[in-house]
């Protein structure tokens, strides 16, 4: 019997699914709440289109919708349907907002770093579909054709999430001198850890998409991102919680959501008809 199957490993992984769903929603909520106070979209949700009217209104409206969706998922109020709609919203905003902006209007759009902000929204959309796939199908048989279509996107959730992980991993090599200072000062070999993290993101993202040792790889990815949350993002948030429109808080919140997504993928691995 493989070592990972001893001592009820699979049972423990499945028990992580519900807490991970809650953590995903808490992280997503933490990313959007600052938009209420600064009256603009956060960098990870909608680009700074020149001349966009009523930015404060749309930012607040978007924030409210996301927070209501997160609350519905946490308190299990039609959570599967809400997760599907949330994933569709995030993906649509990326496709019609960030994608054309980064492709045609963003300065230096031939650099991967320019695309980094919007890629978080892609990962969050994938995470919402992963959350939907982890929930039982208790919807009425008379569901709309729109919901039926969204259910087909559940299988693309891990792909959307892992696309961002792989591209972020590649960025660790392209922008190593800028990323390595994020490694805590008490750790030696900053460049080594930067490249190591990049390799882990690339390798785990590819392995999850190809379903190679899915449960183990997704669990290790989740654990790695959670460790980053503890040793990098939380200290940065404590040191400067409001700087750059709460940039450190948003970074910590996104790490929590990403870690939670990977935990859900690990917990659902091997369940037929799911993720």
mmCIF file with all atom_site columns, C-alpha atoms in Angstrom, residues 72-200:
data_model
loop_
_atom_site.group_PDB
_atom_site.id
_atom_site.type_symbol
_atom_site.label_atom_id
_atom_site.label_alt_id
_atom_site.label_comp_id
_atom_site.label_asym_id
_atom_site.label_entity_id
_atom_site.label_seq_id
_atom_site.pdbx_PDB_ins_code
_atom_site.Cartn_x
_atom_site.Cartn_y
_atom_site.Cartn_z
_atom_site.occupancy
_atom_site.B_iso_or_equiv
_atom_site.pdbx_formal_charge
_atom_site.auth_seq_id
_atom_site.auth_comp_id
_atom_site.auth_asym_id
_atom_site.auth_atom_id
_atom_site.pdbx_PDB_model_num
ATOM 1   C CA . UNK A 1 72  ? -23.760 32.332 -0.297  1.00 0.00 ? 72  UNK A CA 1
ATOM 2   C CA . UNK A 1 73  ? -21.045 29.713 -0.839  1.00 0.00 ? 73  UNK A CA 1
ATOM 3   C CA . UNK A 1 74  ? -19.858 29.851 2.770   1.00 0.00 ? 74  UNK A CA 1
ATOM 4   C CA . UNK A 1 75  ? -23.392 29.533 4.173   1.00 0.00 ? 75  UNK A CA 1
ATOM 5   C CA . UNK A 1 76  ? -24.352 26.997 1.489   1.00 0.00 ? 76  UNK A CA 1
ATOM 6   C CA . UNK A 1 77  ? -27.165 28.968 -0.103  1.00 0.00 ? 77  UNK A CA 1
ATOM 7   C CA . UNK A 1 78  ? -27.401 27.350 -3.549  1.00 0.00 ? 78  UNK A CA 1
ATOM 8   C CA . UNK A 1 79  ? -23.583 27.174 -3.451  1.00 0.00 ? 79  UNK A CA 1
ATOM 9   C CA . UNK A 1 80  ? -23.055 25.162 -6.635  1.00 0.00 ? 80  UNK A CA 1
ATOM 10  C CA . UNK A 1 81  ? -25.150 27.494 -8.769  1.00 0.00 ? 81  UNK A CA 1
ATOM 11  C CA . UNK A 1 82  ? -23.555 30.557 -7.169  1.00 0.00 ? 82  UNK A CA 1
ATOM 12  C CA . UNK A 1 83  ? -20.038 29.174 -7.680  1.00 0.00 ? 83  UNK A CA 1
ATOM 13  C CA . UNK A 1 84  ? -20.760 28.596 -11.359 1.00 0.00 ? 84  UNK A CA 1
ATOM 14  C CA . UNK A 1 85  ? -22.071 32.125 -11.826 1.00 0.00 ? 85  UNK A CA 1
ATOM 15  C CA . UNK A 1 86  ? -19.132 33.566 -9.874  1.00 0.00 ? 86  UNK A CA 1
ATOM 16  C CA . UNK A 1 87  ? -16.673 31.690 -12.070 1.00 0.00 ? 87  UNK A CA 1
ATOM 17  C CA . UNK A 1 88  ? -18.475 32.902 -15.192 1.00 0.00 ? 88  UNK A CA 1
ATOM 18  C CA . UNK A 1 89  ? -18.416 36.501 -13.947 1.00 0.00 ? 89  UNK A CA 1
ATOM 19  C CA . UNK A 1 90  ? -14.691 36.466 -13.194 1.00 0.00 ? 90  UNK A CA 1
ATOM 20  C CA . UNK A 1 91  ? -13.877 34.777 -16.497 1.00 0.00 ? 91  UNK A CA 1
ATOM 21  C CA . UNK A 1 92  ? -16.079 37.180 -18.476 1.00 0.00 ? 92  UNK A CA 1
ATOM 22  C CA . UNK A 1 93  ? -14.531 40.230 -16.823 1.00 0.00 ? 93  UNK A CA 1
ATOM 23  C CA . UNK A 1 94  ? -11.085 38.902 -17.719 1.00 0.00 ? 94  UNK A CA 1
ATOM 24  C CA . UNK A 1 95  ? -12.010 38.061 -21.313 1.00 0.00 ? 95  UNK A CA 1
ATOM 25  C CA . UNK A 1 96  ? -13.783 41.360 -22.025 1.00 0.00 ? 96  UNK A CA 1
ATOM 26  C CA . UNK A 1 97  ? -11.712 43.563 -19.738 1.00 0.00 ? 97  UNK A CA 1
ATOM 27  C CA . UNK A 1 98  ? -8.152  42.432 -19.187 1.00 0.00 ? 98  UNK A CA 1
ATOM 28  C CA . UNK A 1 99  ? -7.561  40.331 -22.295 1.00 0.00 ? 99  UNK A CA 1
ATOM 29  C CA . UNK A 1 100 ? -8.147  43.082 -24.887 1.00 0.00 ? 100 UNK A CA 1
ATOM 30  C CA . UNK A 1 101 ? -6.455  45.676 -22.687 1.00 0.00 ? 101 UNK A CA 1
ATOM 31  C CA . UNK A 1 102 ? -3.300  43.595 -22.216 1.00 0.00 ? 102 UNK A CA 1
ATOM 32  C CA . UNK A 1 103 ? -3.290  42.506 -25.851 1.00 0.00 ? 103 UNK A CA 1
ATOM 33  C CA . UNK A 1 104 ? -3.709  45.922 -27.492 1.00 0.00 ? 104 UNK A CA 1
ATOM 34  C CA . UNK A 1 105 ? -3.408  48.833 -25.064 1.00 0.00 ? 105 UNK A CA 1
ATOM 35  C CA . UNK A 1 106 ? -1.170  48.019 -22.107 1.00 0.00 ? 106 UNK A CA 1
ATOM 36  C CA . UNK A 1 107 ? 2.332   49.476 -22.227 1.00 0.00 ? 107 UNK A CA 1
ATOM 37  C CA . UNK A 1 108 ? 5.030   46.802 -22.609 1.00 0.00 ? 108 UNK A CA 1
ATOM 38  C CA . UNK A 1 109 ? 2.398   44.168 -23.367 1.00 0.00 ? 109 UNK A CA 1
ATOM 39  C CA . UNK A 1 110 ? 5.081   42.000 -24.934 1.00 0.00 ? 110 UNK A CA 1
ATOM 40  C CA . UNK A 1 111 ? 6.375   41.320 -21.419 1.00 0.00 ? 111 UNK A CA 1
ATOM 41  C CA . UNK A 1 112 ? 4.879   38.531 -19.305 1.00 0.00 ? 112 UNK A CA 1
ATOM 42  C CA . UNK A 1 113 ? 4.912   40.765 -16.238 1.00 0.00 ? 113 UNK A CA 1
ATOM 43  C CA . UNK A 1 114 ? 2.342   43.061 -17.851 1.00 0.00 ? 114 UNK A CA 1
ATOM 44  C CA . UNK A 1 115 ? -0.132  40.167 -17.927 1.00 0.00 ? 115 UNK A CA 1
ATOM 45  C CA . UNK A 1 116 ? 0.474   39.114 -14.309 1.00 0.00 ? 116 UNK A CA 1
ATOM 46  C CA . UNK A 1 117 ? -2.318  41.131 -12.675 1.00 0.00 ? 117 UNK A CA 1
ATOM 47  C CA . UNK A 1 118 ? -5.078  39.839 -14.931 1.00 0.00 ? 118 UNK A CA 1
ATOM 48  C CA . UNK A 1 119 ? -3.829  36.260 -14.694 1.00 0.00 ? 119 UNK A CA 1
ATOM 49  C CA . UNK A 1 120 ? -4.871  36.210 -11.042 1.00 0.00 ? 120 UNK A CA 1
ATOM 50  C CA . UNK A 1 121 ? -8.462  36.701 -12.143 1.00 0.00 ? 121 UNK A CA 1
ATOM 51  C CA . UNK A 1 122 ? -8.129  33.719 -14.484 1.00 0.00 ? 122 UNK A CA 1
ATOM 52  C CA . UNK A 1 123 ? -6.914  31.587 -11.587 1.00 0.00 ? 123 UNK A CA 1
ATOM 53  C CA . UNK A 1 124 ? -9.772  32.824 -9.392  1.00 0.00 ? 124 UNK A CA 1
ATOM 54  C CA . UNK A 1 125 ? -12.300 31.986 -12.108 1.00 0.00 ? 125 UNK A CA 1
ATOM 55  C CA . UNK A 1 126 ? -10.805 28.520 -12.308 1.00 0.00 ? 126 UNK A CA 1
ATOM 56  C CA . UNK A 1 127 ? -10.977 28.306 -8.528  1.00 0.00 ? 127 UNK A CA 1
ATOM 57  C CA . UNK A 1 128 ? -14.685 29.157 -8.555  1.00 0.00 ? 128 UNK A CA 1
ATOM 58  C CA . UNK A 1 129 ? -15.337 26.356 -11.047 1.00 0.00 ? 129 UNK A CA 1
ATOM 59  C CA . UNK A 1 130 ? -13.266 23.997 -8.891  1.00 0.00 ? 130 UNK A CA 1
ATOM 60  C CA . UNK A 1 131 ? -15.424 24.990 -5.905  1.00 0.00 ? 131 UNK A CA 1
ATOM 61  C CA . UNK A 1 132 ? -18.550 24.251 -7.959  1.00 0.00 ? 132 UNK A CA 1
ATOM 62  C CA . UNK A 1 133 ? -17.189 20.830 -8.869  1.00 0.00 ? 133 UNK A CA 1
ATOM 63  C CA . UNK A 1 134 ? -16.604 20.026 -5.208  1.00 0.00 ? 134 UNK A CA 1
ATOM 64  C CA . UNK A 1 135 ? -20.264 20.621 -4.331  1.00 0.00 ? 135 UNK A CA 1
ATOM 65  C CA . UNK A 1 136 ? -23.059 18.045 -4.734  1.00 0.00 ? 136 UNK A CA 1
ATOM 66  C CA . UNK A 1 137 ? -25.386 18.506 -7.667  1.00 0.00 ? 137 UNK A CA 1
ATOM 67  C CA . UNK A 1 138 ? -28.671 19.360 -5.937  1.00 0.00 ? 138 UNK A CA 1
ATOM 68  C CA . UNK A 1 139 ? -30.020 21.748 -8.558  1.00 0.00 ? 139 UNK A CA 1
ATOM 69  C CA . UNK A 1 140 ? -33.458 21.318 -10.060 1.00 0.00 ? 140 UNK A CA 1
ATOM 70  C CA . UNK A 1 141 ? -33.639 19.178 -13.177 1.00 0.00 ? 141 UNK A CA 1
ATOM 71  C CA . UNK A 1 142 ? -35.293 22.137 -14.926 1.00 0.00 ? 142 UNK A CA 1
ATOM 72  C CA . UNK A 1 143 ? -32.134 24.204 -14.675 1.00 0.00 ? 143 UNK A CA 1
ATOM 73  C CA . UNK A 1 144 ? -31.609 26.786 -17.392 1.00 0.00 ? 144 UNK A CA 1
ATOM 74  C CA . UNK A 1 145 ? -29.514 26.173 -20.471 1.00 0.00 ? 145 UNK A CA 1
ATOM 75  C CA . UNK A 1 146 ? -27.115 28.825 -19.165 1.00 0.00 ? 146 UNK A CA 1
ATOM 76  C CA . UNK A 1 147 ? -26.450 26.863 -15.968 1.00 0.00 ? 147 UNK A CA 1
ATOM 77  C CA . UNK A 1 148 ? -26.109 23.653 -17.974 1.00 0.00 ? 148 UNK A CA 1
ATOM 78  C CA . UNK A 1 149 ? -23.485 25.392 -20.095 1.00 0.00 ? 149 UNK A CA 1
ATOM 79  C CA . UNK A 1 150 ? -21.625 26.645 -17.017 1.00 0.00 ? 150 UNK A CA 1
ATOM 80  C CA . UNK A 1 151 ? -21.548 23.131 -15.582 1.00 0.00 ? 151 UNK A CA 1
ATOM 81  C CA . UNK A 1 152 ? -19.515 22.073 -18.607 1.00 0.00 ? 152 UNK A CA 1
ATOM 82  C CA . UNK A 1 153 ? -16.874 24.618 -17.598 1.00 0.00 ? 153 UNK A CA 1
ATOM 83  C CA . UNK A 1 154 ? -16.207 22.819 -14.313 1.00 0.00 ? 154 UNK A CA 1
ATOM 84  C CA . UNK A 1 155 ? -13.726 20.529 -16.029 1.00 0.00 ? 155 UNK A CA 1
ATOM 85  C CA . UNK A 1 156 ? -11.793 23.602 -17.217 1.00 0.00 ? 156 UNK A CA 1
ATOM 86  C CA . UNK A 1 157 ? -11.414 24.947 -13.666 1.00 0.00 ? 157 UNK A CA 1
ATOM 87  C CA . UNK A 1 158 ? -8.074  23.242 -12.937 1.00 0.00 ? 158 UNK A CA 1
ATOM 88  C CA . UNK A 1 159 ? -6.780  24.242 -16.387 1.00 0.00 ? 159 UNK A CA 1
ATOM 89  C CA . UNK A 1 160 ? -7.573  27.936 -15.820 1.00 0.00 ? 160 UNK A CA 1
ATOM 90  C CA . UNK A 1 161 ? -5.997  27.791 -12.376 1.00 0.00 ? 161 UNK A CA 1
ATOM 91  C CA . UNK A 1 162 ? -2.900  25.941 -13.559 1.00 0.00 ? 162 UNK A CA 1
ATOM 92  C CA . UNK A 1 163 ? -2.371  28.220 -16.555 1.00 0.00 ? 163 UNK A CA 1
ATOM 93  C CA . UNK A 1 164 ? -1.727  31.037 -14.125 1.00 0.00 ? 164 UNK A CA 1
ATOM 94  C CA . UNK A 1 165 ? 0.481   28.843 -11.929 1.00 0.00 ? 165 UNK A CA 1
ATOM 95  C CA . UNK A 1 166 ? 2.639   27.819 -14.907 1.00 0.00 ? 166 UNK A CA 1
ATOM 96  C CA . UNK A 1 167 ? 2.977   31.380 -16.227 1.00 0.00 ? 167 UNK A CA 1
ATOM 97  C CA . UNK A 1 168 ? 3.800   32.671 -12.747 1.00 0.00 ? 168 UNK A CA 1
ATOM 98  C CA . UNK A 1 169 ? 6.417   29.937 -12.518 1.00 0.00 ? 169 UNK A CA 1
ATOM 99  C CA . UNK A 1 170 ? 7.952   31.087 -15.806 1.00 0.00 ? 170 UNK A CA 1
ATOM 100 C CA . UNK A 1 171 ? 7.934   34.656 -14.474 1.00 0.00 ? 171 UNK A CA 1
ATOM 101 C CA . UNK A 1 172 ? 10.145  33.490 -11.580 1.00 0.00 ? 172 UNK A CA 1
ATOM 102 C CA . UNK A 1 173 ? 12.883  32.881 -14.153 1.00 0.00 ? 173 UNK A CA 1
ATOM 103 C CA . UNK A 1 174 ? 12.304  36.013 -16.250 1.00 0.00 ? 174 UNK A CA 1
ATOM 104 C CA . UNK A 1 175 ? 12.075  38.346 -13.264 1.00 0.00 ? 175 UNK A CA 1
ATOM 105 C CA . UNK A 1 176 ? 14.206  36.549 -10.670 1.00 0.00 ? 176 UNK A CA 1
ATOM 106 C CA . UNK A 1 177 ? 16.094  39.703 -9.543  1.00 0.00 ? 177 UNK A CA 1
ATOM 107 C CA . UNK A 1 178 ? 12.768  41.387 -8.731  1.00 0.00 ? 178 UNK A CA 1
ATOM 108 C CA . UNK A 1 179 ? 11.150  38.337 -7.102  1.00 0.00 ? 179 UNK A CA 1
ATOM 109 C CA . UNK A 1 180 ? 14.088  37.107 -5.005  1.00 0.00 ? 180 UNK A CA 1
ATOM 110 C CA . UNK A 1 181 ? 13.886  40.046 -2.523  1.00 0.00 ? 181 UNK A CA 1
ATOM 111 C CA . UNK A 1 182 ? 10.476  38.660 -1.481  1.00 0.00 ? 182 UNK A CA 1
ATOM 112 C CA . UNK A 1 183 ? 12.231  35.660 0.071   1.00 0.00 ? 183 UNK A CA 1
ATOM 113 C CA . UNK A 1 184 ? 12.486  36.273 3.849   1.00 0.00 ? 184 UNK A CA 1
ATOM 114 C CA . UNK A 1 185 ? 15.858  37.674 4.897   1.00 0.00 ? 185 UNK A CA 1
ATOM 115 C CA . UNK A 1 186 ? 16.378  34.856 7.400   1.00 0.00 ? 186 UNK A CA 1
ATOM 116 C CA . UNK A 1 187 ? 16.454  32.314 4.555   1.00 0.00 ? 187 UNK A CA 1
ATOM 117 C CA . UNK A 1 188 ? 19.752  31.865 2.687   1.00 0.00 ? 188 UNK A CA 1
ATOM 118 C CA . UNK A 1 189 ? 20.130  31.375 -1.072  1.00 0.00 ? 189 UNK A CA 1
ATOM 119 C CA . UNK A 1 190 ? 17.397  33.746 -2.228  1.00 0.00 ? 190 UNK A CA 1
ATOM 120 C CA . UNK A 1 191 ? 17.989  33.088 -5.922  1.00 0.00 ? 191 UNK A CA 1
ATOM 121 C CA . UNK A 1 192 ? 17.870  29.338 -5.354  1.00 0.00 ? 192 UNK A CA 1
ATOM 122 C CA . UNK A 1 193 ? 14.458  29.555 -3.647  1.00 0.00 ? 193 UNK A CA 1
ATOM 123 C CA . UNK A 1 194 ? 13.191  31.838 -6.406  1.00 0.00 ? 194 UNK A CA 1
ATOM 124 C CA . UNK A 1 195 ? 14.122  29.358 -9.124  1.00 0.00 ? 195 UNK A CA 1
ATOM 125 C CA . UNK A 1 196 ? 12.939  26.421 -7.007  1.00 0.00 ? 196 UNK A CA 1
ATOM 126 C CA . UNK A 1 197 ? 9.523   28.037 -6.548  1.00 0.00 ? 197 UNK A CA 1
ATOM 127 C CA . UNK A 1 198 ? 9.329   28.701 -10.280 1.00 0.00 ? 198 UNK A CA 1
ATOM 128 C CA . UNK A 1 199 ? 10.105  25.075 -11.099 1.00 0.00 ? 199 UNK A CA 1
ATOM 129 C CA . UNK A 1 200 ? 7.522   23.862 -8.585  1.00 0.00 ? 200 UNK A CA 1
#
